[in-house]
Amino acid sequence: METERIKCLIIGSGPAGYTAAIYAGRANLSPVLYEGIQPGGQLTTTTDVENFPGYPQGISGPQLMEDLRTQAERFGADIRFGIATASDLGQAPYKITIDGEKVIEADSLIIATGATAKYLGLDDEKRYAGMGVSACATCDGFFYRKKVVAVVGGGDTACEEAIYLAGLASKVYLVVRKPYLRASKIMQERVMKHDKIEVLFEHNVVGLFGDNGVEGMNLVKRWEEPDEERYSLPIDGFFLAIGHKPNSDIFKPYLDTDEVGYIITDGDSPRTKVPGVFAAGDVADSHYRQAITAAGSGCKAAIEAERYLSEKGLI
Ligand SMILES: Cc1cc2nc3c(=O)[nH]c(=O)nc-3n(C[C@H](O)[C@H](O)[C@H](O)COP(=O)(O)OP(=O)(O)OC[C@H]3O[C@@H](n4cnc5c(N)ncnc54)[C@H](O)[C@@H]3O)c2cc1C
């Protein structure tokens, strides 16, 4: 198989990957970045980004990512289309297979592969993507001030998102499949006594409707006849909070991950347990999952990579 030896490999082209590429490029590490199946990352699937500092009027997600890419290229980042399909982090240089046909041997590696939100799998979720369906309350809640929204999920994240949205919306339905919440006791109490949140236990959303974006959801209460009840509720926004899948599978044999698959790093730093291998952005962050925090950790990862290579005498 064809091999290529480089100093710094970055996998992923979201805010974390591109920011790492900007810093690594300016530090003369000649970074190579593989974009993966979603060039530009998650923000390419959204319209307005209003909370990324530096854009007082907001910016479209695709434009922000295009700008970050251009900025990385300006400092010499070699940005390529390709997917990392296997890894061998047993010893340096670390070997990453691209598209199953080429091996990159990297003295340092920055993993910035993100995390993918889980959806229910309804066709309507795709139909209304960016038109009322969201998997991020912090990102999109602001667009639903004084409106009615639904949050799907029964864990801590769902409760947190419901409480956050209740601070903006006029009413929040929390749609829970089970007859109870899985969230911690304290979160359950906060949700249950919130006057703007109504918990719909034993409910499943089976569809969304609306001519200009989401205007309502179709529900089934309990699945089995004869108890089953079917009805609709008007809503303006539909938020998924049923978890994310970090894109860490190919690295798992070598790195520590939590039970969901988020890569565990050394405290606030992006250092993993393998020297010279760093994890940045959502793939290592189950908590914040924002573009700016991803960009910040990409910056940290590139600074760490530069220090590591310098200490090893590799630059
Ligand atoms: C619809 C939507 C709206 C959002 N709105 C906002 C907002 O307004 N403000 C905000 O701050 N945040 C927002 N977010 C969250 C934000 O997009 C993420 O927190 C951020 O993109 C995470 O950046 P990242 O670099 O960690 O990863 P991602 O953006 O997820 O990028 C991951 C990258 O890794 C690549 N990749 C994955 N696996 C591989 C592989 N095996 N090989 C090579 N490459 C791979 C992918 O192709 C992709 O380029 C939104 C998210 C969504 C889905």
XYZ file of C-alpha atoms and ligand atoms in Angstrom:
368
model
C 0.000 0.000 0.000
C 1.203 3.521 -0.777
C 2.638 5.299 2.284
C 3.455 8.927 3.032
C 5.334 10.277 6.070
C 4.195 13.617 7.539
C 4.662 15.632 10.707
C 1.088 16.467 11.583
C -2.101 14.768 10.450
C -5.509 16.257 11.193
C -8.619 14.161 10.675
C -11.871 16.085 10.285
C -12.876 19.396 8.728
C -15.208 20.946 11.287
C -14.290 24.016 13.381
C -11.863 21.902 15.452
C -9.993 20.454 12.450
C -9.728 23.703 10.480
C -8.649 25.704 13.546
C -5.997 23.080 14.307
C -4.877 23.404 10.660
C -4.596 27.216 10.937
C -2.406 26.960 14.051
C -0.366 24.005 12.804
C 0.177 25.739 9.451
C 1.387 28.928 11.103
C 3.704 26.833 13.316
C 5.316 25.374 10.176
C 4.141 21.826 10.810
C 2.977 21.396 7.176
C -0.302 19.843 8.328
C -2.278 17.487 6.134
C -6.024 17.475 6.827
C -8.497 14.863 5.635
C -12.025 16.224 5.380
C -14.064 13.045 5.691
C -17.516 12.463 4.352
C -18.820 15.860 5.483
C -16.392 18.584 4.330
C -16.902 21.536 6.683
C -18.547 19.403 9.361
C -21.889 19.804 11.070
C -22.230 23.548 10.517
C -22.631 22.991 6.793
C -26.087 21.603 7.623
C -27.366 24.779 9.247
C -28.376 28.207 7.977
C -27.644 31.026 10.433
C -24.895 30.834 13.020
C -25.443 33.736 15.401
C -23.171 32.823 18.283
C -19.735 32.484 16.686
C -17.746 35.527 17.881
C -16.668 38.002 15.224
C -19.864 38.027 13.168
C -22.192 40.643 14.676
C -24.844 40.027 12.005
C -24.422 36.243 12.111
C -23.087 34.144 9.244
C -24.343 31.125 7.341
C -22.850 27.827 8.500
C -21.447 26.874 5.049
C -19.871 30.355 4.639
C -18.227 30.204 8.083
C -16.703 26.836 7.226
C -15.578 28.041 3.797
C -13.844 30.995 5.498
C -12.117 28.721 8.005
C -10.938 26.466 5.193
C -9.572 29.398 3.203
C -7.793 30.670 6.313
C -6.194 27.235 6.889
C -5.080 27.020 3.244
C -3.538 30.486 3.471
C -1.063 29.096 6.003
C -0.182 26.066 3.935
C -2.534 23.381 5.234
C -2.832 20.584 2.693
C -6.570 19.867 2.706
C -7.611 16.650 1.017
C -10.804 14.729 0.474
C -10.601 11.301 2.118
C -11.898 9.217 4.980
C -9.772 7.639 7.689
C -10.777 3.996 7.605
C -8.317 2.354 10.036
C -5.726 3.339 12.602
C -2.635 1.868 14.216
C -1.625 3.990 17.179
C 0.527 1.243 18.707
C 3.722 3.222 18.221
C 4.917 6.414 16.541
C 4.810 7.241 13.719
C 1.064 6.648 13.882
C -0.452 4.924 10.888
C -3.780 6.031 9.499
C -5.293 4.322 6.480
C -7.150 6.624 4.120
C -10.024 5.232 2.027
C -8.597 1.753 2.592
C -5.886 2.412 0.012
C -3.166 4.672 1.378
C -1.318 4.849 4.707
C -0.284 8.134 6.275
C 2.541 7.799 8.803
C 2.200 10.793 11.106
C 4.547 11.955 13.858
C 1.566 13.632 15.513
C -2.151 13.164 15.058
C -5.122 15.413 15.796
C -8.463 13.622 15.826
C -11.300 16.078 15.138
C -13.967 13.750 13.793
C -16.942 15.211 15.659
C -20.052 13.518 17.007
C -23.240 12.832 15.115
C -26.615 13.588 16.688
C -29.073 10.709 16.825
C -32.469 11.141 15.242
C -35.647 9.083 15.559
C -35.366 8.025 11.925
C -38.540 9.720 10.688
C -38.623 10.931 7.084
C -40.103 14.175 8.416
C -36.908 14.917 10.374
C -35.050 15.170 7.062
C -37.912 16.995 5.389
C -37.888 19.735 8.030
C -34.125 19.844 8.697
C -33.287 23.484 9.377
C -37.031 24.292 9.152
C -38.046 23.492 12.701
C -36.044 20.332 13.457
C -32.886 20.706 15.517
C -30.592 18.581 17.650
C -29.099 21.522 19.527
C -31.117 23.732 21.877
C -28.160 26.015 22.649
C -27.675 26.601 18.911
C -31.259 27.093 17.802
C -33.349 27.847 20.902
C -33.081 31.580 20.335
C -35.120 31.244 17.121
C -38.084 29.949 19.164
C -38.600 32.783 21.624
C -42.224 32.884 22.802
C -43.036 29.878 20.610
C -44.067 26.300 21.389
C -41.459 23.569 21.116
C -41.097 19.869 21.812
C -38.008 18.088 23.117
C -37.653 14.340 22.629
C -35.728 12.344 25.223
C -35.805 11.281 28.843
C -32.209 11.621 30.050
C -30.235 14.432 31.663
C -29.492 16.134 28.337
C -33.174 16.167 27.365
C -34.100 17.671 30.739
C -31.323 20.280 30.453
C -32.455 21.201 26.946
C -36.104 21.420 28.043
C -35.180 23.734 30.932
C -32.968 25.857 28.664
C -35.736 26.156 26.074
C -38.324 26.947 28.758
C -36.310 30.118 29.407
C -37.045 31.224 25.832
C -40.189 29.499 24.579
C -43.746 29.980 25.785
C -44.282 26.233 26.238
C -42.129 23.096 26.096
C -43.414 19.549 25.670
C -40.940 16.936 26.822
C -41.798 13.767 24.912
C -40.670 10.654 26.813
C -41.015 7.124 25.468
C -40.982 5.442 28.880
C -43.366 5.985 31.812
C -40.498 7.650 33.736
C -37.489 9.931 33.204
C -33.980 8.438 33.147
C -32.481 11.752 34.263
C -30.954 12.375 37.690
C -33.357 13.072 40.553
C -32.507 16.748 40.685
C -33.090 17.244 36.943
C -36.379 15.356 37.166
C -37.550 17.628 39.958
C -36.597 20.769 38.062
C -38.474 19.580 34.982
C -41.570 18.357 36.807
C -42.082 21.562 38.730
C -41.365 23.933 35.844
C -44.608 25.663 34.917
C -43.710 25.933 31.211
C -42.744 22.267 30.753
C -45.309 19.530 30.219
C -43.955 15.987 30.244
C -45.717 13.567 27.911
C -44.842 10.129 29.291
C -45.247 6.969 27.186
C -45.441 9.034 24.016
C -43.808 8.485 20.635
C -43.587 11.038 17.876
C -44.555 9.382 14.596
C -44.559 12.378 12.276
C -44.331 16.133 11.827
C -46.462 18.374 9.688
C -46.599 21.942 8.398
C -46.588 23.867 5.135
C -43.865 26.367 6.028
C -41.675 24.403 8.391
C -42.820 22.461 11.421
C -46.297 23.391 12.603
C -47.172 20.301 14.630
C -46.339 16.743 15.625
C -48.285 13.502 15.435
C -48.139 11.461 18.610
C -48.996 7.983 19.754
C -49.578 7.450 23.449
C -48.748 3.843 24.320
C -48.266 1.526 21.402
C -50.617 -1.329 22.083
C -54.277 -1.485 21.253
C -56.754 -0.931 22.858
C -54.938 1.612 25.050
C -53.264 3.364 22.144
C -54.209 7.006 21.630
C -53.264 8.973 18.523
C -53.410 12.740 18.390
C -51.554 15.858 17.196
C -50.204 18.923 18.957
C -49.248 22.235 17.381
C -45.542 23.087 17.812
C -43.094 25.460 16.104
C -39.858 23.654 16.888
C -38.853 20.018 17.352
C -35.663 19.271 19.294
C -33.962 15.887 19.479
C -32.118 15.083 22.709
C -31.659 11.340 22.443
C -27.886 11.349 22.318
C -24.928 11.651 19.962
C -22.535 9.138 18.474
C -18.907 10.280 18.638
C -16.995 9.299 15.496
C -14.260 7.482 17.386
C -14.710 3.826 16.428
C -11.447 3.346 14.515
C -9.378 4.792 17.405
C -11.074 2.912 20.238
C -8.582 0.022 20.477
C -5.826 2.519 21.370
C -7.541 5.338 23.280
C -9.712 5.587 26.373
C -13.322 6.422 25.643
C -16.352 6.776 27.907
C -19.300 4.402 27.653
C -20.810 6.400 24.766
C -17.530 6.608 22.803
C -16.307 10.141 23.592
C -12.496 10.162 23.650
C -11.181 10.820 27.147
C -8.431 13.417 27.306
C -6.177 14.617 30.073
C -8.389 17.107 31.925
C -8.908 20.301 29.936
C -6.106 19.506 27.505
C -6.625 17.622 24.231
C -3.872 15.092 25.139
C -4.979 11.469 24.906
C -3.195 8.618 26.630
C -1.040 8.093 23.515
C 1.788 10.693 23.359
C 1.488 12.841 20.248
C -2.154 11.924 19.654
C -4.687 14.637 20.456
C -8.481 14.778 20.335
C -10.311 18.050 19.709
C -13.901 19.207 19.319
C -17.108 17.257 19.754
C -15.431 13.833 19.518
C -13.971 14.542 22.969
C -16.683 16.793 24.377
C -20.005 15.374 25.530
C -20.841 18.573 27.336
C -20.519 21.798 25.316
C -20.647 20.694 21.654
C -20.380 24.197 20.196
C -18.433 25.532 17.219
C -16.446 27.947 19.352
C -15.472 25.338 21.950
C -14.519 22.946 19.132
C -12.384 25.679 17.534
C -10.772 26.426 20.918
C -9.807 22.823 21.475
C -8.482 22.578 17.897
C -6.197 25.483 18.735
C -5.022 23.730 21.905
C -4.394 20.495 20.010
C -2.173 22.204 17.437
C -0.174 23.995 20.143
C 0.266 20.669 21.964
C 1.319 18.956 18.722
C 3.936 21.634 18.075
C 5.342 21.259 21.612
C 5.370 17.474 21.350
C 7.195 17.481 18.001
C 9.652 20.051 19.268
C 10.401 18.093 22.476
C 10.960 14.940 20.395
C 13.316 16.819 18.072
C 11.036 16.100 15.124
C 10.865 19.740 13.983
C -27.920 21.689 12.556
C -26.826 22.141 13.506
C -26.771 23.474 13.882
C -25.760 23.917 14.737
N -25.709 25.231 15.055
C -24.709 25.673 15.829
C -24.600 27.068 16.139
O -25.426 27.881 15.730
N -23.541 27.453 16.913
C -22.625 26.565 17.403
O -21.685 26.991 18.081
N -22.716 25.255 17.143
C -23.725 24.790 16.378
N -23.843 23.445 16.121
C -22.860 22.532 16.734
C -21.545 22.587 15.952
O -21.818 22.365 14.584
C -20.574 21.554 16.477
O -20.371 21.731 17.860
C -19.234 21.670 15.754
O -19.413 21.566 14.368
C -18.259 20.597 16.220
O -17.107 20.765 15.493
P -16.050 19.582 15.288
O -14.937 20.197 14.548
O -15.760 18.924 16.573
O -16.769 18.481 14.414
P -17.813 18.458 13.209
O -18.291 19.784 12.794
O -18.792 17.412 13.584
O -16.909 17.885 12.024
C -16.426 16.583 12.063
C -15.601 16.378 10.834
O -14.947 15.112 10.917
C -15.024 14.472 9.670
N -14.881 13.038 9.900
C -15.642 12.225 10.689
N -15.184 10.962 10.618
C -14.102 10.991 9.782
C -13.211 10.017 9.272
N -13.311 8.736 9.631
N -12.239 10.413 8.422
C -12.099 11.707 8.063
N -12.920 12.670 8.512
C -13.914 12.317 9.350
C -16.367 14.902 9.099
O -16.370 14.754 7.686
C -16.386 16.359 9.531
O -15.712 17.147 8.595
C -24.825 22.987 15.263
C -24.896 21.634 14.897
C -25.885 21.202 14.031
C -25.949 19.750 13.632
